[in-house]
Short mmCIF file of C-alpha atoms and ligand atoms in Angstrom, two decimals:
data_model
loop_
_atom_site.label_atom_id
_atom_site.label_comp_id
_atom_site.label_asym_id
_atom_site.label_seq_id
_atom_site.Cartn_x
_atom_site.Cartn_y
_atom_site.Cartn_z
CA UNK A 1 -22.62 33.16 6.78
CA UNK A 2 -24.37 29.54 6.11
CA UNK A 3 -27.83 29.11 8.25
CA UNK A 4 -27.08 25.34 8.23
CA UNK A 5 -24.49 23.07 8.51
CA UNK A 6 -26.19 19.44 7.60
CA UNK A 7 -24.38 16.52 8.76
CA UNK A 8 -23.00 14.00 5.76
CA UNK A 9 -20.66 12.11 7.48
CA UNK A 10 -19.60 11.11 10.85
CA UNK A 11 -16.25 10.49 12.04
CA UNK A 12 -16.32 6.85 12.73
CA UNK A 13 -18.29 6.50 8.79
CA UNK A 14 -15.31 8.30 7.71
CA UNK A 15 -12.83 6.04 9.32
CA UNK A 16 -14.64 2.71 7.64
CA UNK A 17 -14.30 4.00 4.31
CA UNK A 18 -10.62 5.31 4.85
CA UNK A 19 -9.86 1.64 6.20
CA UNK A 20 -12.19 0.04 3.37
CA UNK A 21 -9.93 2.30 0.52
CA UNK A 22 -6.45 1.67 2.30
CA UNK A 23 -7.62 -2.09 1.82
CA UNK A 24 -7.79 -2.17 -1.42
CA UNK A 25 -5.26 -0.25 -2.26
CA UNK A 26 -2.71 -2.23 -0.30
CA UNK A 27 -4.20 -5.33 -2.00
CA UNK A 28 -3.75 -3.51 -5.79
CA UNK A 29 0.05 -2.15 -5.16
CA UNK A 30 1.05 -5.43 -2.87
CA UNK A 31 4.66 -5.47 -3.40
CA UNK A 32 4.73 -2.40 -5.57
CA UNK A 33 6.43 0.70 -4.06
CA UNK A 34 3.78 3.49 -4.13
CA UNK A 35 4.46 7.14 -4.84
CA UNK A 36 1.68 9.11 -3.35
CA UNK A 37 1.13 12.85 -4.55
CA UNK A 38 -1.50 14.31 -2.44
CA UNK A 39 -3.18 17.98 -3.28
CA UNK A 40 -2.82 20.67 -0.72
CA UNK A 41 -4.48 21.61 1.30
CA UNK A 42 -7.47 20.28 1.68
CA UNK A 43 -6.22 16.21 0.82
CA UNK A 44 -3.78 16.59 4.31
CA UNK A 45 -6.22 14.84 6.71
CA UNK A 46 -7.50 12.03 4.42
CA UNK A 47 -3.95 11.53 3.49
CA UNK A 48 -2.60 11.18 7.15
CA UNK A 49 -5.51 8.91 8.18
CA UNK A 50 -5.30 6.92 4.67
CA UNK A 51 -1.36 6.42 4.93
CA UNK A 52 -1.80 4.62 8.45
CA UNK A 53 -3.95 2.02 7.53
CA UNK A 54 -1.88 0.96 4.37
CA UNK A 55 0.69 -2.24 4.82
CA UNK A 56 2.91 -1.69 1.84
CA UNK A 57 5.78 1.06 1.51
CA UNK A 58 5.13 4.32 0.09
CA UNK A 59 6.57 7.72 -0.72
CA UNK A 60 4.89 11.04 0.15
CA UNK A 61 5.12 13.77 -2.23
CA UNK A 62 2.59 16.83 -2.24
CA UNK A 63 1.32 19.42 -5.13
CA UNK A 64 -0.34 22.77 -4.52
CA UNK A 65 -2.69 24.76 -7.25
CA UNK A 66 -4.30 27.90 -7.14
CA UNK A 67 -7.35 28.17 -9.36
CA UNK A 68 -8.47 32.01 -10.17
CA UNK A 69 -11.94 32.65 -9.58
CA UNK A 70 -14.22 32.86 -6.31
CA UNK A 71 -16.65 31.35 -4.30
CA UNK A 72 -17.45 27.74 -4.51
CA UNK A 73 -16.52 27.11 -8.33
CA UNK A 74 -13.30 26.28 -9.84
CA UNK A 75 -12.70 28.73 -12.68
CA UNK A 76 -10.78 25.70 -14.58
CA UNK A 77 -8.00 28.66 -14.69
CA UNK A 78 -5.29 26.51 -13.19
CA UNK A 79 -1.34 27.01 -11.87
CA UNK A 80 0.68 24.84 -10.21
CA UNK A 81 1.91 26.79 -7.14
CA UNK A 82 4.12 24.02 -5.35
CA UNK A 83 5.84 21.32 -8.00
CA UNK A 84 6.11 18.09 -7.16
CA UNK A 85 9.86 16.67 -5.41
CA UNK A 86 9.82 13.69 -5.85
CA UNK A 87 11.39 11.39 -8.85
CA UNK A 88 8.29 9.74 -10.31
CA UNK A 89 9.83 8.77 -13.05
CA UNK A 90 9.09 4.27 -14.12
CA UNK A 91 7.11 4.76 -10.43
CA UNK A 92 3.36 3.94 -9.80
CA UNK A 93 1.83 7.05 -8.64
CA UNK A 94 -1.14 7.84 -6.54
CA UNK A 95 -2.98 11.19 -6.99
CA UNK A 96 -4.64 11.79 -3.64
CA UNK A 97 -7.69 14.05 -3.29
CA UNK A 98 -10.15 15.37 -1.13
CA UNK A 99 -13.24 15.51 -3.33
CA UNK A 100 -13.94 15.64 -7.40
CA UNK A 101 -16.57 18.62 -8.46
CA UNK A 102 -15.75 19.82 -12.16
CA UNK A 103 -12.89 17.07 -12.50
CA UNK A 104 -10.33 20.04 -13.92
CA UNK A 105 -8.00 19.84 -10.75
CA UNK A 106 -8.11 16.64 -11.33
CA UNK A 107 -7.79 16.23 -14.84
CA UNK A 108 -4.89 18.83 -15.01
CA UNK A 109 -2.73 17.33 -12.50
CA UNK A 110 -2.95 13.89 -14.36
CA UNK A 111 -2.02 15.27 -17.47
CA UNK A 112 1.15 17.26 -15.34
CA UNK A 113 2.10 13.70 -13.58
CA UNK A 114 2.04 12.03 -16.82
CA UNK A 115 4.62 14.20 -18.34
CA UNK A 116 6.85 12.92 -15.97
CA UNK A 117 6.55 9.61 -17.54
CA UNK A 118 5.45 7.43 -14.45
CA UNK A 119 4.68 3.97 -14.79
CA UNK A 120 1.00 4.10 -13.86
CA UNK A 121 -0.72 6.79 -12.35
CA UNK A 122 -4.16 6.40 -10.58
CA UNK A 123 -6.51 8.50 -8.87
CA UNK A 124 -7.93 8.32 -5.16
CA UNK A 125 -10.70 10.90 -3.91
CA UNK A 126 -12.64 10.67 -0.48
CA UNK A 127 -15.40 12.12 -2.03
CA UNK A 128 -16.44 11.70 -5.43
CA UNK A 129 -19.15 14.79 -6.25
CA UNK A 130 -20.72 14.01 -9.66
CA UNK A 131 -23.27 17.02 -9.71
CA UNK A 132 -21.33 19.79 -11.57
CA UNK A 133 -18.86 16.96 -12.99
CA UNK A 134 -17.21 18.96 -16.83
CA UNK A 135 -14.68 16.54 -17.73
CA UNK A 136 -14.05 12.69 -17.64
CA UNK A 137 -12.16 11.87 -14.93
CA UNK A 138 -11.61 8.22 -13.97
CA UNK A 139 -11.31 8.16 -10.38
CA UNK A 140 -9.94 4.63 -9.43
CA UNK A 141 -10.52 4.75 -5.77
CA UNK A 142 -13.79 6.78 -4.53
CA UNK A 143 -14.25 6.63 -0.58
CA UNK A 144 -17.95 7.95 -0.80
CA UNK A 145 -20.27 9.13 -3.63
CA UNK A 146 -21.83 12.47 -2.73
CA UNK A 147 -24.43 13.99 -5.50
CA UNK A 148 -24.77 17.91 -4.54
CA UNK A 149 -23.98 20.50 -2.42
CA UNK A 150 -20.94 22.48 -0.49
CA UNK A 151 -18.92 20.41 2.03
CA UNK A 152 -16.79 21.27 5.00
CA UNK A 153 -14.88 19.42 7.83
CA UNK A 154 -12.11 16.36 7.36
CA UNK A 155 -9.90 18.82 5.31
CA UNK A 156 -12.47 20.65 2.98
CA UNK A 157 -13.15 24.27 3.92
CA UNK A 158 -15.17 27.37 2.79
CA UNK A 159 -12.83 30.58 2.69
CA UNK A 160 -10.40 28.39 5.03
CA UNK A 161 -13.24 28.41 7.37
CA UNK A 162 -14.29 24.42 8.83
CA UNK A 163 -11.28 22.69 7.57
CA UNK A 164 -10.68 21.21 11.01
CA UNK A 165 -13.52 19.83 11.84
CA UNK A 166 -13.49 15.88 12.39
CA UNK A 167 -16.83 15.36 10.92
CA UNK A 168 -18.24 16.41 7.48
CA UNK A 169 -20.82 18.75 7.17
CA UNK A 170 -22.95 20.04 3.76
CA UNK A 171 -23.46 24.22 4.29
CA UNK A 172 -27.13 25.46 3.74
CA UNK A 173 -27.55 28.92 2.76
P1 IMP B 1 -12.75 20.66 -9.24
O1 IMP B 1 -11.56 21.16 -10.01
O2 IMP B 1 -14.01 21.45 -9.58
O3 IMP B 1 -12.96 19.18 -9.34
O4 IMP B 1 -12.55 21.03 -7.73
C1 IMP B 1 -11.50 20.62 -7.05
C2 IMP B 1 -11.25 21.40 -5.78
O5 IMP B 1 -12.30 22.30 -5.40
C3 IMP B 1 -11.15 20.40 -4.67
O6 IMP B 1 -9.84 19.93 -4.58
C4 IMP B 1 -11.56 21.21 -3.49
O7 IMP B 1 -10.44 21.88 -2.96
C5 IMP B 1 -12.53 22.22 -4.01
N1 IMP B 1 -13.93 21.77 -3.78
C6 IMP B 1 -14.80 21.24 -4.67
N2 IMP B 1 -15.98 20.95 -4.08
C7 IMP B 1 -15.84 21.27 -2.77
C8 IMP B 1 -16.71 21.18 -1.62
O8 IMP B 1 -17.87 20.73 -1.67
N3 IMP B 1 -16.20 21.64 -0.46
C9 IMP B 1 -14.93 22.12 -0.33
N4 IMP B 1 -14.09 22.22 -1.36
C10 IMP B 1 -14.53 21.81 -2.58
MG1 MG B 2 -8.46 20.57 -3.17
#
């Protein structure tokens, strides 16, 4: 059980930088049709708030993994649990995320949306955590840089535990 739960973010910074992201990308894909893939489960929040302050059309699609291994580290031992639905094919494609550690999530999914020979494929991430980073992964859109530790709240949990909460938190052993 975590001593401390350290505040990172409040609810109203999150809402800047999901309106400050949805900006841009509504600039970028201006009369592009976008095909968003979003990760369960942890992307679902960002993704609801995200998709509301857009202004061009999209398409939501959504991928699950299951990674083997405990705790608070991927084990880079990756499945795809839920395939994508939708036909990505000759589309631009979002990959939406909750928050980059290792990169392998995000790396493997890229490499699974590619074979479906998309016309572009870019990455967005809320939270962009470059401390334990094992891969290159180019994330286009990054709504806040974070350097270390375990978050919860806006989506992110610890043993499904937080994932609620409006605010994000870092846990303190
Ligand atoms: P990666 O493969 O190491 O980049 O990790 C990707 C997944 O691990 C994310 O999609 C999250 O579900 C989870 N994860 C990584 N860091 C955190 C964190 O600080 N809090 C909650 N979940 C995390
Ligand atoms: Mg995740």
């Amino acid at each position: 059980m975590p001593a401390e739960m350290i505040p990172v973010l409040s609810r109203a910074e999150i809402a800047q930088k999901v309106k400050t992201l949805a900006k841009r990308i509504s600039r970028d894909y201006e009369h592009r049709e976008l095909h968003i893939v979003a990760v369960l489960n942890g992307a679902f929040m960002f993704l609801a708030d995200m998709v509301r302050e857009l202004s061009i059309p999209v398409k939501i699609d959504f991928i699950r993994l299951s990674s083997y291994g405990s705790g608070t580290e991927s084990s880079g031992n990756i499945r795809i649990t839920k395939e994508i639905e939708l036909d990505i094919r000759d589309q631009d494609v979002l990959l939406v995320e909750d928050i980059v550690d290792s990169g392998l999530t995000v790396a493997y999914i890229f490499e699974y949306l590619k074979s479906f020979r998309p016309k572009s494929v870019k990455v967005c991430a809320f939270i962009d955590k470059t401390e334990r980073r094992q891969t290159h992964v180019a994330i286009d859109y990054v709504g806040c840089l974070v350097e270390h530790g375990f978050l919860v709240g806006y989506g992110l949990d610890f043993d499904e535990k937080y994932r609620a909460l409006p605010d994000i938190y870092r846990l303190e052993a």
